[in-house]
Each structure stands twice: as C-alpha cells, then as structure tokens.
GROMACS .gro file of C-alpha atoms in nm:
model
  468
    1LEU     CA    1  -1.871   3.371  -2.310
    2LEU     CA    2  -1.797   3.008  -2.229
    3LYS     CA    3  -2.108   2.796  -2.215
    4LYS     CA    4  -2.145   2.609  -1.888
    5ARG     CA    5  -2.149   2.234  -1.946
    6VAL     CA    6  -2.458   2.055  -1.815
    7PHE     CA    7  -2.419   1.691  -1.708
    8PRO     CA    8  -2.705   1.441  -1.701
    9PHE     CA    9  -2.892   1.324  -1.394
   10ILE     CA   10  -2.963   0.950  -1.417
   11GLU     CA   11  -3.255   0.803  -1.225
   12ASN     CA   12  -3.292   0.445  -1.097
   13LEU     CA   13  -2.950   0.327  -1.206
   14SER     CA   14  -2.875  -0.034  -1.109
   15ILE     CA   15  -2.523  -0.084  -0.973
   16ILE     CA   16  -2.398  -0.410  -1.123
   17ASP     CA   17  -2.027  -0.437  -1.045
   18ALA     CA   18  -1.723  -0.291  -0.869
   19ALA     CA   19  -1.422  -0.165  -1.065
   20SER     CA   20  -1.061  -0.239  -0.978
   21GLU     CA   21  -1.025   0.120  -0.854
   22GLY     CA   22  -1.287   0.057  -0.585
   23ILE     CA   23  -1.560   0.251  -0.765
   24ALA     CA   24  -1.907   0.102  -0.824
   25VAL     CA   25  -2.021   0.039  -1.182
   26GLY     CA   26  -2.353   0.083  -1.359
   27ARG     CA   27  -2.457   0.097  -1.725
   28HIS     CA   28  -2.681   0.355  -1.892
   29ASN     CA   29  -2.755   0.326  -2.263
   30ASP     CA   30  -2.413   0.276  -2.422
   31HIS     CA   31  -2.214   0.423  -2.135
   32VAL     CA   32  -2.043   0.264  -1.839
   33ILE     CA   33  -2.108   0.478  -1.531
   34PHE     CA   34  -1.848   0.482  -1.252
   35VAL     CA   35  -2.032   0.575  -0.933
   36SER     CA   36  -1.890   0.676  -0.598
   37ASN     CA   37  -2.076   0.612  -0.271
   38ALA     CA   38  -2.252   0.301  -0.405
   39VAL     CA   39  -2.234  -0.077  -0.369
   40PRO     CA   40  -2.321  -0.347  -0.624
   41GLY     CA   41  -2.691  -0.424  -0.585
   42ASP     CA   42  -2.791  -0.064  -0.506
   43VAL     CA   43  -3.049   0.113  -0.719
   44CYS     CA   44  -2.990   0.488  -0.703
   45ASP     CA   45  -3.010   0.825  -0.874
   46VAL     CA   46  -2.674   0.948  -0.999
   47GLN     CA   47  -2.554   1.299  -1.069
   48VAL     CA   48  -2.293   1.279  -1.344
   49PHE     CA   49  -1.997   1.517  -1.308
   50SER     CA   50  -1.772   1.394  -1.589
   51LYS     CA   51  -1.855   1.257  -1.934
   52ARG     CA   52  -1.624   1.088  -2.184
   53LYS     CA   53  -1.690   0.907  -2.510
   54SER     CA   54  -1.745   0.562  -2.359
   55PHE     CA   55  -1.797   0.625  -1.987
   56MET     CA   56  -1.923   0.875  -1.732
   57GLU     CA   57  -1.844   0.944  -1.368
   58GLY     CA   58  -2.098   1.037  -1.108
   59LYS     CA   59  -2.207   1.028  -0.747
   60ALA     CA   60  -2.507   0.850  -0.598
   61THR     CA   61  -2.748   1.105  -0.452
   62VAL     CA   62  -3.074   0.922  -0.377
   63PHE     CA   63  -3.105   0.549  -0.303
   64HIS     CA   64  -3.422   0.364  -0.403
   65THR     CA   65  -3.298   0.018  -0.308
   66TYR     CA   66  -3.012  -0.067  -0.080
   67SER     CA   67  -2.799  -0.368  -0.168
   68ASP     CA   68  -2.795  -0.671   0.060
   69LYS     CA   69  -2.414  -0.652   0.023
   70ARG     CA   70  -2.411  -0.330   0.224
   71GLU     CA   71  -2.318  -0.277   0.585
   72SER     CA   72  -2.275   0.032   0.797
   73PRO     CA   73  -1.923   0.183   0.787
   74PHE     CA   74  -1.753   0.170   1.126
   75CYS     CA   75  -1.522   0.470   1.076
   76GLU     CA   76  -1.642   0.822   1.146
   77HIS     CA   77  -1.422   0.948   0.861
   78PHE     CA   78  -1.567   0.715   0.595
   79GLY     CA   79  -1.662   0.889   0.273
   80VAL     CA   80  -1.422   1.179   0.323
   81CYS     CA   81  -1.098   0.998   0.397
   82GLY     CA   82  -0.953   0.836   0.085
   83GLY     CA   83  -0.878   0.503   0.253
   84CYS     CA   84  -1.099   0.199   0.320
   85LYS     CA   85  -1.343   0.276   0.037
   86TRP     CA   86  -1.520  -0.058   0.078
   87GLN     CA   87  -1.618  -0.025   0.445
   88ASN     CA   88  -1.979  -0.005   0.333
   89MET     CA   89  -1.955  -0.353   0.176
   90LYS     CA   90  -1.963  -0.677   0.373
   91TYR     CA   91  -1.622  -0.843   0.386
   92GLU     CA   92  -1.727  -1.163   0.206
   93HIS     CA   93  -1.844  -0.952  -0.089
   94GLN     CA   94  -1.521  -0.750  -0.087
   95LEU     CA   95  -1.339  -1.081  -0.129
   96TYR     CA   96  -1.569  -1.182  -0.414
   97PHE     CA   97  -1.499  -0.865  -0.613
   98LYS     CA   98  -1.125  -0.884  -0.546
   99GLN     CA   99  -1.118  -1.239  -0.680
  100LYS     CA  100  -1.330  -1.128  -0.975
  101ASN     CA  101  -1.076  -0.853  -1.049
  102VAL     CA  102  -0.800  -1.113  -1.063
  103SER     CA  103  -0.996  -1.359  -1.279
  104ASP     CA  104  -1.120  -1.086  -1.517
  105SER     CA  105  -0.767  -0.948  -1.566
  106LEU     CA  106  -0.608  -1.287  -1.620
  107GLN     CA  107  -0.873  -1.395  -1.871
  108ARG     CA  108  -0.914  -1.067  -2.058
  109ILE     CA  109  -0.551  -0.952  -2.072
  110GLY     CA  110  -0.350  -1.270  -2.020
  111LYS     CA  111  -0.583  -1.517  -2.197
  112VAL     CA  112  -0.531  -1.744  -1.895
  113ASP     CA  113  -0.739  -2.049  -1.811
  114ILE     CA  114  -0.852  -1.974  -1.454
  115SER     CA  115  -0.980  -2.323  -1.375
  116GLU     CA  116  -0.686  -2.369  -1.136
  117MET     CA  117  -0.761  -2.054  -0.938
  118LYS     CA  118  -0.799  -2.110  -0.565
  119PRO     CA  119  -1.036  -1.910  -0.342
  120ILE     CA  120  -0.888  -1.583  -0.223
  121LEU     CA  121  -0.712  -1.604   0.114
  122ALA     CA  122  -0.893  -1.371   0.353
  123SER     CA  123  -0.707  -1.154   0.602
  124GLU     CA  124  -0.719  -1.276   0.960
  125ASN     CA  125  -0.766  -0.918   1.079
  126THR     CA  126  -0.987  -0.670   0.896
  127THR     CA  127  -0.905  -0.376   1.125
  128TYR     CA  128  -0.580  -0.262   1.285
  129TYR     CA  129  -0.385  -0.475   1.039
  130ARG     CA  130  -0.127  -0.222   0.918
  131ASN     CA  131   0.220  -0.187   1.069
  132LYS     CA  132   0.293   0.153   0.916
  133LEU     CA  133   0.106   0.481   0.876
  134GLU     CA  134   0.219   0.827   0.770
  135TYR     CA  135   0.028   1.135   0.881
  136THR     CA  136   0.059   1.486   0.742
  137PHE     CA  137   0.041   1.820   0.924
  138SER     CA  138  -0.146   2.096   0.741
  139ASN     CA  139  -0.249   2.451   0.830
  140LYS     CA  140  -0.544   2.420   0.590
  141ARG     CA  141  -0.734   2.113   0.694
  142TRP     CA  142  -1.043   1.987   0.512
  143LEU     CA  143  -1.359   2.151   0.649
  144GLU     CA  144  -1.641   1.906   0.711
  145LYS     CA  145  -2.010   1.982   0.742
  146GLU     CA  146  -1.987   2.000   1.121
  147ASP     CA  147  -1.706   2.256   1.096
  148MET     CA  148  -1.916   2.478   0.874
  149GLU     CA  149  -2.224   2.449   1.097
  150THR     CA  150  -2.043   2.513   1.426
  151GLY     CA  151  -1.793   2.769   1.298
  152ARG     CA  152  -1.506   2.570   1.452
  153TYR     CA  153  -1.299   2.646   1.144
  154ASP     CA  154  -1.279   3.014   1.242
  155LYS     CA  155  -1.066   2.920   1.541
  156ASN     CA  156  -0.830   2.656   1.409
  157LEU     CA  157  -0.751   2.537   1.058
  158ASN     CA  158  -0.463   2.311   1.162
  159GLY     CA  159  -0.500   1.938   1.108
  160LEU     CA  160  -0.303   1.614   1.134
  161GLY     CA  161  -0.415   1.319   0.927
  162PHE     CA  162  -0.441   1.197   0.568
  163HIS     CA  163  -0.453   1.381   0.237
  164ILE     CA  164  -0.794   1.425   0.079
  165PRO     CA  165  -0.805   1.228  -0.250
  166LYS     CA  166  -0.696   1.437  -0.551
  167LEU     CA  167  -0.627   1.742  -0.331
  168PHE     CA  168  -0.258   1.771  -0.252
  169ASP     CA  169  -0.302   2.071  -0.022
  170LYS     CA  170  -0.592   1.947   0.195
  171VAL     CA  171  -0.560   1.712   0.493
  172LEU     CA  172  -0.842   1.544   0.682
  173ASP     CA  173  -0.791   1.584   1.057
  174ILE     CA  174  -0.814   1.229   1.191
  175ASN     CA  175  -0.967   1.150   1.529
  176HIS     CA  176  -0.956   0.769   1.517
  177CYS     CA  177  -0.808   0.549   1.245
  178TRP     CA  178  -0.891   0.178   1.232
  179LEU     CA  179  -0.584   0.076   1.032
  180GLN     CA  180  -0.308   0.060   1.294
  181ASN     CA  181  -0.320  -0.045   1.659
  182GLU     CA  182  -0.450   0.196   1.920
  183ILE     CA  183  -0.109   0.332   2.021
  184SER     CA  184  -0.089   0.501   1.680
  185ASN     CA  185  -0.409   0.696   1.749
  186ARG     CA  186  -0.292   0.797   2.095
  187ILE     CA  187   0.045   0.919   1.967
  188ARG     CA  188  -0.107   1.118   1.679
  189ASN     CA  189  -0.369   1.286   1.897
  190ALA     CA  190  -0.118   1.366   2.174
  191VAL     CA  191   0.125   1.522   1.927
  192ARG     CA  192  -0.150   1.735   1.777
  193GLU     CA  193  -0.266   1.856   2.121
  194TYR     CA  194   0.092   1.937   2.219
  195ALA     CA  195   0.133   2.138   1.899
  196PHE     CA  196  -0.190   2.330   1.968
  197LYS     CA  197  -0.092   2.401   2.329
  198HIS     CA  198   0.254   2.526   2.236
  199GLU     CA  199   0.133   2.708   1.923
  200LEU     CA  200   0.362   2.521   1.686
  201THR     CA  201   0.297   2.597   1.320
  202PHE     CA  202   0.166   2.331   1.082
  203PHE     CA  203   0.306   2.299   0.731
  204ASP     CA  204   0.163   2.497   0.439
  205ILE     CA  205   0.245   2.293   0.129
  206ARG     CA  206   0.173   2.579  -0.111
  207ALA     CA  207   0.377   2.843   0.070
  208GLN     CA  208   0.633   2.588   0.199
  209THR     CA  209   0.612   2.737   0.547
  210GLY     CA  210   0.539   2.598   0.892
  211PHE     CA  211   0.737   2.386   1.137
  212LEU     CA  212   0.564   2.045   1.167
  213ARG     CA  213   0.547   1.843   0.847
  214ASN     CA  214   0.491   1.466   0.890
  215LEU     CA  215   0.450   1.198   1.155
  216LEU     CA  216   0.530   0.832   1.081
  217VAL     CA  217   0.444   0.540   1.309
  218ARG     CA  218   0.579   0.187   1.249
  219SER     CA  219   0.494  -0.110   1.469
  220SER     CA  220   0.590  -0.476   1.468
  221SER     CA  221   0.457  -0.808   1.596
  222THR     CA  222   0.747  -0.818   1.843
  223GLY     CA  223   0.606  -0.512   2.023
  224ASP     CA  224   0.865  -0.269   1.886
  225LEU     CA  225   0.745   0.078   1.796
  226MET     CA  226   0.913   0.343   1.579
  227VAL     CA  227   0.805   0.707   1.558
  228ILE     CA  228   0.956   0.955   1.313
  229LEU     CA  229   0.873   1.325   1.332
  230VAL     CA  230   0.950   1.534   1.025
  231PHE     CA  231   1.023   1.905   1.061
  232ALA     CA  232   1.031   2.161   0.780
  233TYR     CA  233   1.326   2.354   0.927
  234ASN     CA  234   1.572   2.344   1.215
  235ASP     CA  235   1.486   2.479   1.557
  236ASP     CA  236   1.684   2.285   1.814
  237GLU     CA  237   1.482   2.393   2.118
  238LEU     CA  238   1.139   2.332   1.966
  239GLN     CA  239   1.255   1.999   1.822
  240LYS     CA  240   1.399   1.877   2.153
  241ASN     CA  241   1.092   1.981   2.351
  242ILE     CA  242   0.836   1.798   2.136
  243LEU     CA  243   1.057   1.490   2.095
  244ASP     CA  244   1.111   1.475   2.472
  245PHE     CA  245   0.736   1.505   2.518
  246ILE     CA  246   0.672   1.212   2.284
  247GLY     CA  247   0.944   0.997   2.440
  248ASN     CA  248   0.830   1.066   2.796
  249SER     CA  249   0.459   1.027   2.719
  250PHE     CA  250   0.502   0.699   2.536
  251PRO     CA  251   0.770   0.479   2.693
  252GLU     CA  252   0.653   0.200   2.458
  253ILE     CA  253   0.845   0.370   2.177
  254SER     CA  254   1.166   0.178   2.111
  255SER     CA  255   1.289   0.401   1.827
  256LEU     CA  256   1.225   0.777   1.826
  257MET     CA  257   1.374   0.958   1.527
  258PHE     CA  258   1.343   1.288   1.344
  259VAL     CA  259   1.413   1.444   1.005
  260VAL     CA  260   1.454   1.801   0.887
  261ASN     CA  261   1.309   1.801   0.536
  262THR     CA  262   1.346   2.131   0.350
  263LYS     CA  263   1.251   1.984   0.010
  264ARG     CA  264   0.925   2.048  -0.171
  265ASN     CA  265   0.821   1.681  -0.150
  266ASP     CA  266   0.760   1.458   0.152
  267THR     CA  267   1.001   1.172   0.074
  268ILE     CA  268   1.260   1.119   0.347
  269SER     CA  269   1.458   0.830   0.196
  270ASP     CA  270   1.713   1.080   0.065
  271GLN     CA  271   1.731   1.274   0.393
  272VAL     CA  272   1.946   1.246   0.707
  273ILE     CA  273   1.734   1.066   0.967
  274GLU     CA  274   1.857   1.129   1.320
  275LEU     CA  275   1.802   0.924   1.633
  276HIS     CA  276   1.659   1.100   1.939
  277LYS     CA  277   1.600   0.802   2.167
  278GLY     CA  278   1.627   0.423   2.155
  279ASN     CA  279   1.743   0.215   1.857
  280PRO     CA  280   1.764   0.327   1.492
  281PHE     CA  281   1.554   0.025   1.394
  282ILE     CA  282   1.275  -0.207   1.505
  283MET     CA  283   1.266  -0.586   1.477
  284GLU     CA  284   1.005  -0.800   1.305
  285LYS     CA  285   0.980  -1.177   1.336
  286MET     CA  286   0.856  -1.437   1.088
  287ASP     CA  287   0.884  -1.805   1.182
  288ASP     CA  288   1.235  -1.837   1.324
  289LEU     CA  289   1.367  -1.541   1.121
  290GLN     CA  290   1.426  -1.188   1.241
  291PHE     CA  291   1.411  -0.883   1.016
  292LYS     CA  292   1.566  -0.549   1.104
  293ILE     CA  293   1.351  -0.259   0.983
  294GLY     CA  294   1.502   0.086   0.957
  295PRO     CA  295   1.313   0.415   0.906
  296VAL     CA  296   1.299   0.376   0.526
  297SER     CA  297   1.310  -0.003   0.499
  298PHE     CA  298   1.036  -0.171   0.296
  299TYR     CA  299   0.834  -0.435   0.474
  300GLN     CA  300   0.486  -0.557   0.381
  301THR     CA  301   0.242  -0.345   0.581
  302ASN     CA  302   0.019  -0.637   0.684
  303SER     CA  303   0.266  -0.853   0.879
  304ILE     CA  304   0.039  -1.155   0.939
  305GLN     CA  305  -0.080  -1.172   0.580
  306ALA     CA  306   0.275  -1.114   0.450
  307HIS     CA  307   0.377  -1.432   0.631
  308ASN     CA  308   0.095  -1.619   0.456
  309LEU     CA  309   0.195  -1.468   0.122
  310TYR     CA  310   0.554  -1.585   0.163
  311LYS     CA  311   0.443  -1.934   0.269
  312ILE     CA  312   0.235  -1.958  -0.048
  313THR     CA  313   0.528  -1.836  -0.257
  314LYS     CA  314   0.762  -2.093  -0.106
  315SER     CA  315   0.507  -2.370  -0.146
  316LEU     CA  316   0.454  -2.293  -0.515
  317ALA     CA  317   0.831  -2.283  -0.572
  318ASN     CA  318   0.835  -2.651  -0.463
  319LEU     CA  319   1.191  -2.635  -0.333
  320THR     CA  320   1.396  -2.951  -0.279
  321GLY     CA  321   1.712  -2.792  -0.137
  322ASN     CA  322   1.916  -2.821  -0.457
  323GLU     CA  323   1.789  -2.524  -0.659
  324ILE     CA  324   1.942  -2.192  -0.753
  325VAL     CA  325   1.664  -1.934  -0.714
  326TYR     CA  326   1.660  -1.579  -0.852
  327ASP     CA  327   1.449  -1.338  -0.647
  328LEU     CA  328   1.374  -1.040  -0.872
  329TYR     CA  329   1.266  -0.711  -0.714
  330THR     CA  330   1.385  -0.860  -0.385
  331GLY     CA  331   1.339  -0.540  -0.184
  332THR     CA  332   1.493  -0.594   0.159
  333GLY     CA  333   1.534  -0.964   0.087
  334THR     CA  334   1.237  -1.089   0.289
  335ILE     CA  335   1.134  -1.358   0.040
  336ALA     CA  336   1.498  -1.445  -0.037
  337ASN     CA  337   1.582  -1.498   0.329
  338PHE     CA  338   1.249  -1.673   0.395
  339ILE     CA  339   1.323  -1.945   0.138
  340ALA     CA  340   1.703  -1.962   0.174
  341LYS     CA  341   1.719  -2.266   0.403
  342ASP     CA  342   1.517  -2.469   0.153
  343CYS     CA  343   1.735  -2.418  -0.157
  344LYS     CA  344   2.097  -2.424  -0.265
  345LYS     CA  345   2.140  -2.052  -0.334
  346VAL     CA  346   1.926  -1.738  -0.363
  347VAL     CA  347   2.028  -1.446  -0.585
  348GLY     CA  348   1.835  -1.125  -0.515
  349ILE     CA  349   1.825  -0.817  -0.739
  350GLU     CA  350   1.675  -0.483  -0.640
  351TYR     CA  351   1.687  -0.131  -0.783
  352VAL     CA  352   1.723   0.051  -0.447
  353PRO     CA  353   2.075   0.024  -0.296
  354SER     CA  354   1.958   0.092   0.061
  355ALA     CA  355   1.715  -0.201   0.034
  356ILE     CA  356   2.003  -0.428  -0.066
  357ASP     CA  357   2.194  -0.310   0.241
  358ASP     CA  358   1.893  -0.422   0.448
  359ALA     CA  359   1.883  -0.756   0.264
  360HIS     CA  360   2.250  -0.823   0.346
  361GLU     CA  361   2.189  -0.728   0.710
  362ASN     CA  362   1.887  -0.955   0.738
  363SER     CA  363   2.090  -1.247   0.604
  364ARG     CA  364   2.368  -1.167   0.852
  365ILE     CA  365   2.152  -1.151   1.164
  366ASN     CA  366   1.984  -1.480   1.069
  367GLU     CA  367   2.318  -1.647   0.990
  368ILE     CA  368   2.211  -1.718   0.633
  369ASN     CA  369   2.512  -1.780   0.412
  370ASN     CA  370   2.361  -1.888   0.079
  371THR     CA  371   2.219  -1.552  -0.035
  372VAL     CA  372   2.379  -1.293  -0.262
  373PHE     CA  373   2.227  -0.956  -0.344
  374TYR     CA  374   2.281  -0.706  -0.624
  375ALA     CA  375   2.166  -0.346  -0.653
  376GLY     CA  376   2.081  -0.209  -0.996
  377ASP     CA  377   1.827  -0.179  -1.274
  378ILE     CA  378   1.705  -0.538  -1.322
  379ALA     CA  379   1.652  -0.478  -1.695
  380LYS     CA  380   2.027  -0.412  -1.723
  381VAL     CA  381   2.166  -0.636  -1.446
  382LEU     CA  382   1.988  -0.955  -1.553
  383ASN     CA  383   2.192  -1.046  -1.861
  384ASP     CA  384   2.383  -1.349  -1.994
  385GLU     CA  385   2.702  -1.253  -1.807
  386PHE     CA  386   2.509  -1.226  -1.479
  387VAL     CA  387   2.364  -1.575  -1.528
  388ALA     CA  388   2.707  -1.714  -1.614
  389ILE     CA  389   2.850  -1.574  -1.289
  390ASN     CA  390   2.563  -1.669  -1.057
  391GLY     CA  391   2.445  -1.991  -1.220
  392LYS     CA  392   2.133  -2.068  -1.418
  393PRO     CA  393   1.826  -2.069  -1.191
  394GLU     CA  394   1.580  -2.354  -1.182
  395ILE     CA  395   1.327  -2.116  -1.024
  396ILE     CA  396   1.264  -1.744  -1.061
  397ILE     CA  397   1.050  -1.557  -0.808
  398THR     CA  398   0.944  -1.211  -0.916
  399ASP     CA  399   0.756  -0.951  -0.712
  400PRO     CA  400   0.761  -0.631  -0.919
  401PRO     CA  401   0.599  -0.293  -0.843
  402ARG     CA  402   0.252  -0.207  -0.974
  403ALA     CA  403   0.387  -0.130  -1.322
  404GLY     CA  404   0.490  -0.495  -1.360
  405MET     CA  405   0.811  -0.620  -1.518
  406HIS     CA  406   1.008  -0.430  -1.779
  407ALA     CA  407   0.978  -0.593  -2.124
  408ASP     CA  408   1.354  -0.658  -2.122
  409VAL     CA  409   1.322  -0.848  -1.793
  410VAL     CA  410   1.047  -1.066  -1.940
  411LYS     CA  411   1.262  -1.126  -2.249
  412GLN     CA  412   1.561  -1.232  -2.037
  413ILE     CA  413   1.349  -1.466  -1.823
  414LEU     CA  414   1.236  -1.633  -2.145
  415ASN     CA  415   1.600  -1.666  -2.251
  416ILE     CA  416   1.697  -1.820  -1.916
  417GLU     CA  417   1.408  -2.067  -1.928
  418PRO     CA  418   1.378  -2.161  -1.559
  419LEU     CA  419   1.165  -2.465  -1.478
  420ARG     CA  420   0.922  -2.261  -1.269
  421ILE     CA  421   0.833  -1.895  -1.223
  422VAL     CA  422   0.645  -1.775  -0.916
  423TYR     CA  423   0.498  -1.436  -0.997
  424VAL     CA  424   0.379  -1.228  -0.699
  425SER     CA  425   0.187  -0.915  -0.795
  426CYS     CA  426  -0.007  -0.627  -0.641
  427ASN     CA  427  -0.160  -0.544  -0.980
  428PRO     CA  428  -0.345  -0.826  -1.161
  429ALA     CA  429  -0.362  -0.624  -1.485
  430THR     CA  430   0.014  -0.585  -1.533
  431GLN     CA  431   0.069  -0.939  -1.406
  432ALA     CA  432  -0.170  -1.066  -1.673
  433ARG     CA  433   0.011  -0.862  -1.938
  434ASP     CA  434   0.347  -1.017  -1.842
  435ILE     CA  435   0.201  -1.368  -1.828
  436GLU     CA  436   0.065  -1.327  -2.180
  437LEU     CA  437   0.416  -1.231  -2.297
  438MET     CA  438   0.550  -1.554  -2.145
  439SER     CA  439   0.267  -1.779  -2.265
  440GLU     CA  440   0.464  -1.920  -2.560
  441LYS     CA  441   0.698  -2.102  -2.321
  442TYR     CA  442   0.503  -2.115  -1.992
  443SER     CA  443   0.169  -2.245  -1.869
  444VAL     CA  444  -0.020  -2.117  -1.567
  445VAL     CA  445  -0.080  -2.411  -1.333
  446GLU     CA  446  -0.188  -2.242  -1.006
  447ILE     CA  447  -0.338  -1.908  -0.905
  448GLN     CA  448  -0.376  -1.787  -0.546
  449PRO     CA  449  -0.523  -1.441  -0.470
  450VAL     CA  450  -0.444  -1.298  -0.125
  451ASP     CA  451  -0.623  -1.014   0.052
  452MET     CA  452  -0.360  -0.792   0.210
  453PHE     CA  453  -0.574  -0.479   0.255
  454PRO     CA  454  -0.932  -0.532   0.380
  455HIS     CA  455  -1.187  -0.258   0.301
  456THR     CA  456  -0.985  -0.148  -0.001
  457GLN     CA  457  -0.998  -0.264  -0.363
  458HIS     CA  458  -0.634  -0.376  -0.358
  459VAL     CA  459  -0.551  -0.744  -0.402
  460GLU     CA  460  -0.229  -0.945  -0.417
  461ASN     CA  461  -0.204  -1.243  -0.650
  462VAL     CA  462   0.046  -1.529  -0.677
  463VAL     CA  463   0.075  -1.731  -0.998
  464LEU     CA  464   0.285  -2.040  -1.066
  465LEU     CA  465   0.408  -2.076  -1.424
  466VAL     CA  466   0.571  -2.397  -1.541
  467ARG     CA  467   0.785  -2.437  -1.851
  468LYS     CA  468   0.607  -2.621  -2.132
   0.00000   0.00000   0.00000
C-alpha cells in the first residue's frame, strides 16, 4: 500500500514578500514558503500542500495579524477566478512590489546598476482598463460554496466565464467582471441567458461536444466594439438566430463576427472568421494615428497605458529625424508607426505574417511612407545581408515575448552595434538575462517600469542601453 504523504502545518508564519508570480512569500527554517491568499505583512497559519527540497507551497488558513497593506477585494469572484490576484493589496503597494520585481531581476540576473531606475508609472485606470476579453462556454462549470449549499448545481451546470487556474476543463461562471467596460458584462450575461432560454448546448472540452464554445469582446477608445462568437460546429439556423439576437440587442456593436472551430484547441487565428454584421475590424486611435484592429490583430490590451509606454519608448530612443531604426518583434507595427515621423526609416520584423499585413495596413491608412516590414523568424532574418539591404540602424527597439530574445538575435545586435537599444519587456527576468549578455558592449542608462495590468503581478519595463 502507498503511504499517504503528510504535509506540515505552519503556525504564525510572517509573510515578508510577494513573488513575481503574484504569490506571497514567507520563510520557515531553511525553506521558502509560497503562500496563496496572503499579503506581505500578514501573520498567518499555513497548511502546506506541496514540499520540495528548497521551498514549500501552502495556503493561509487562519490569520493572526492582518497586514496594513491589505484592502477588501471589490470583485465577488476574487479568490476563485484566476485573474486580479492582488485585489486584496492596496494599489500603492502593488506598485512597490512590481518595481521590486524589476529591480531584483535586473540586479540578480543582469548585474545592472539600478541607480537610474525611475519610479514605476501607475495606470490611470485600475478597473475597466482592458480592451479585450475572451470568455469560455462550459457544460461543467466550477461549483462554488453557494452552489453546493443551495443545490443550484443540480439544475444547471452550464457556465460562461474564465478558466479556473490549472484546471483546463472547469470554467467559473462570471456575473460581473471589473476588467472591461460595462457593455462587456451586459453582452456576456445576455448571451448566456439567451442560450439558457433556447437550450443551446455549452462546450464539453473533454468530450469535444456542445454548440457554444467561446465569446470574445474587443473595444476601443473610439467607441468601436467587436464581438466574436465561436461555435463548435455548423448549424446555420441556430447560428443566425443567436447572432441576430446579439446584433439587435446591442446596436453599439460595430463588428459582429463568428467562427466555426472544430479543432481541439481554442485558437482562432488559423480559422475562417466570418462577418455577420458591420465591419470586419474596429479602429483605435493614438495621438493623430489610427490603427485598424482585426479579429486576431495584436494590440496592447490597456490602450491608455500602451500610449504612455510608446511615448516612453520614443523618448528614450532620442530621435532626431535622421536615424534608421529597427523595430524587432514589431507585431502589428504600432511602435514602428508611432515613431515613424520622427526618424528617417523604420524597419520592422515580426514572426507572424498576418501581423505584418496589419503593420502594412496601419502605415497605409496613416499615409506613412518610411516604414518597411518583414515577416519571418528574427533569429534567421536579422543577418548581415539584411543589414546591408536595409541599412545599419543607429537605434534598435526590441519588444520580445515573455521568453525574451533568441541568443542569435542578441549576438546579431552585438554585431550590428547600434548606438542605442530600447528594450521593452513584459518579463524582467528574461530582459535581465539578455541585458547581461549585452553588457560587454552596452551600459544601462535609464530604466522605466510601467504598470499595464493593475491588481496582477505583471509589469512592463523599458530599458535604454547605450553603446560603450
């Protein structure tokens, strides 16, 4: 017989820090303890549920002292929903720990002198700041305590909301989400009620059955609104009826689209996306620029803070109007087009071909003629021949995914030796790793953290490197 493993129960643990994953941190004997449901400054009892050689994981069960950094969460779904983990921490302290994450990573991994770090730029809005949300239909929603007590689960197990963390087959049925403006809540709740009334089936991810699969809502500062409904199979009558209901109920929608996704995963970028009503895009505005956003276009999800991020990036680039600038991981060319009028030429490279199509279109609609864009693996595209064709850049802007830059990209940047590098990152750890690789030739002269996602642990960071 297998012996059941018994984990320790730790009393009066002082919570001393917050980890980059948004989990609280304590220390017991020689172990670091990662604790959920706690805030730095709390003193609590912790039930450990996982033990490794150098750390343990646990959950706070009894609180002896509550931290002065705490505040009451405003969302009814807090603690079950996987988003907004830091709602129980005052915003000024969230900013402190985000900045600490950046400084710790840069010092520990990148060996960077952080004396030039500026205070983190707070988000103007701490609720309703997102312009995009994706909801999931499930016929096996997460059962909360109230469901079990009232027996409501016996009647209806369908739900529309967000995946429960670490459980791919469970969805939390969302009543009100504080991330996107109110129209998003009204659309989601109306669609769910329509589905209940007309007995439409919700998707079963294990069995790959059910009709309704996903609901995406995108909004913009211009007032445009895009809704995409994803079905698991074709049924022309059912599809038309629910799409007509959405379009008639919400005349604010400027782009109503749908997808039939028969794959085992939820990605729709490789699917045919069909227009039911309105335009196949929405428009976003930044300064005097317009950006066309299609159903799978990438655009920073906090529009106001994205504008601030790009202004910081342009400021650190210190453009005079005569430079050739390479914009690596350009995405849909937002940064490239944002800085184009202030430099001689911008060369954007991006792995995703459809994003490059968007970048070309955004240059066209803004009558920008000094941008060129290339689709391909940057580690292979950015070579000596490419530089010979496009000209040697005085400035390189790079905004890679969370994994950071490929080692070959770093190597080629060092070969090119631009005067300045502006490194935008959503992951301070991989940014610090790449900076350390460039430290032989480049010095860090300015650091600017930016909070793009209040109530989460995520932080954006912009670093200016200057050639020695």
